[in-house]
């Protein structure tokens, strides 16, 4: 990420912290709301959202994202929260 998107090491560390917060939120949401949901449905939903998120991550390879650092930072924060919440 440092070479392609020109992110600093501090920003990458901050994104790791955001990912940890997303993981905590995912655990809270699961414990509060999704305990009664069928595990098979939850697993399928998580796989689908994770697959779409991985496909969405390919947008970082586009030139307009590489040249627009605020957009790349916003996308990276969103990506970290979603993947963190999915665990």
Short mmCIF file of C-alpha atoms in Angstrom, two decimals:
data_model
loop_
_atom_site.label_atom_id
_atom_site.label_comp_id
_atom_site.label_asym_id
_atom_site.label_seq_id
_atom_site.Cartn_x
_atom_site.Cartn_y
_atom_site.Cartn_z
CA UNK A 1 0.00 0.00 0.00
CA UNK A 2 2.83 2.39 0.71
CA UNK A 3 4.22 2.19 -2.83
CA UNK A 4 1.01 2.08 -4.87
CA UNK A 5 -1.31 4.38 -2.94
CA UNK A 6 1.38 6.56 -1.31
CA UNK A 7 -0.02 5.92 2.20
CA UNK A 8 2.25 6.72 5.13
CA UNK A 9 3.10 4.09 7.71
CA UNK A 10 1.09 6.03 10.30
CA UNK A 11 -2.00 5.92 8.10
CA UNK A 12 -1.60 2.18 7.57
CA UNK A 13 -1.39 1.74 11.36
CA UNK A 14 -4.51 3.86 11.78
CA UNK A 15 -6.31 1.68 9.24
CA UNK A 16 -5.31 -1.37 11.28
CA UNK A 17 -6.88 0.25 14.34
CA UNK A 18 -10.06 0.96 12.40
CA UNK A 19 -10.12 -2.68 11.34
CA UNK A 20 -9.90 -3.74 15.00
CA UNK A 21 -12.79 -1.41 15.88
CA UNK A 22 -14.81 -2.94 13.03
CA UNK A 23 -14.08 -6.41 14.44
CA UNK A 24 -15.32 -5.32 17.85
CA UNK A 25 -18.48 -3.86 16.34
CA UNK A 26 -19.06 -7.10 14.44
CA UNK A 27 -18.80 -9.10 17.67
CA UNK A 28 -21.21 -6.74 19.44
CA UNK A 29 -23.71 -6.90 16.57
CA UNK A 30 -23.51 -10.69 16.52
CA UNK A 31 -23.96 -10.96 20.27
CA UNK A 32 -26.86 -8.51 20.35
CA UNK A 33 -28.88 -9.12 17.21
CA UNK A 34 -27.78 -12.19 15.28
CA UNK A 35 -27.65 -14.87 17.96
CA UNK A 36 -31.01 -16.29 16.86
CA UNK A 37 -30.16 -16.32 13.14
CA UNK A 38 -29.56 -19.68 11.50
CA UNK A 39 -25.79 -20.28 11.33
CA UNK A 40 -25.93 -21.56 7.74
CA UNK A 41 -27.66 -18.36 6.55
CA UNK A 42 -25.20 -16.21 8.46
CA UNK A 43 -22.26 -18.09 6.94
CA UNK A 44 -23.62 -17.73 3.39
CA UNK A 45 -24.28 -14.01 3.95
CA UNK A 46 -20.75 -13.49 5.31
CA UNK A 47 -19.19 -15.32 2.36
CA UNK A 48 -21.21 -13.27 -0.16
CA UNK A 49 -20.39 -9.95 1.50
CA UNK A 50 -16.73 -10.94 1.87
CA UNK A 51 -16.54 -11.91 -1.80
CA UNK A 52 -18.12 -8.65 -2.89
CA UNK A 53 -15.73 -6.76 -0.61
CA UNK A 54 -12.74 -8.53 -2.12
CA UNK A 55 -13.98 -7.70 -5.61
CA UNK A 56 -14.56 -4.11 -4.46
CA UNK A 57 -10.93 -3.97 -3.31
CA UNK A 58 -9.83 -4.30 -6.94
CA UNK A 59 -10.90 -0.68 -7.42
CA UNK A 60 -7.57 0.32 -5.84
CA UNK A 61 -5.86 -0.80 -9.05
CA UNK A 62 -7.61 1.87 -11.13
CA UNK A 63 -5.56 4.93 -12.05
CA UNK A 64 -8.07 7.52 -10.84
CA UNK A 65 -7.94 6.00 -7.35
CA UNK A 66 -4.14 5.88 -7.33
CA UNK A 67 -4.04 9.57 -8.27
CA UNK A 68 -6.75 10.67 -5.80
CA UNK A 69 -5.42 10.04 -2.30
CA UNK A 70 -8.50 11.31 -0.34
CA UNK A 71 -10.70 8.91 -2.31
CA UNK A 72 -8.26 6.05 -1.72
CA UNK A 73 -8.19 6.79 2.03
CA UNK A 74 -12.00 6.88 2.21
CA UNK A 75 -12.31 3.61 0.32
CA UNK A 76 -9.67 2.01 2.50
CA UNK A 77 -11.44 3.07 5.72
CA UNK A 78 -14.75 1.72 4.41
CA UNK A 79 -13.05 -1.51 3.35
CA UNK A 80 -11.41 -1.99 6.76
CA UNK A 81 -14.67 -1.43 8.64
CA UNK A 82 -16.60 -3.91 6.49
CA UNK A 83 -13.93 -6.62 6.62
CA UNK A 84 -13.42 -6.00 10.31
CA UNK A 85 -17.12 -6.37 11.05
CA UNK A 86 -17.30 -9.61 9.06
CA UNK A 87 -14.37 -11.00 11.03
#
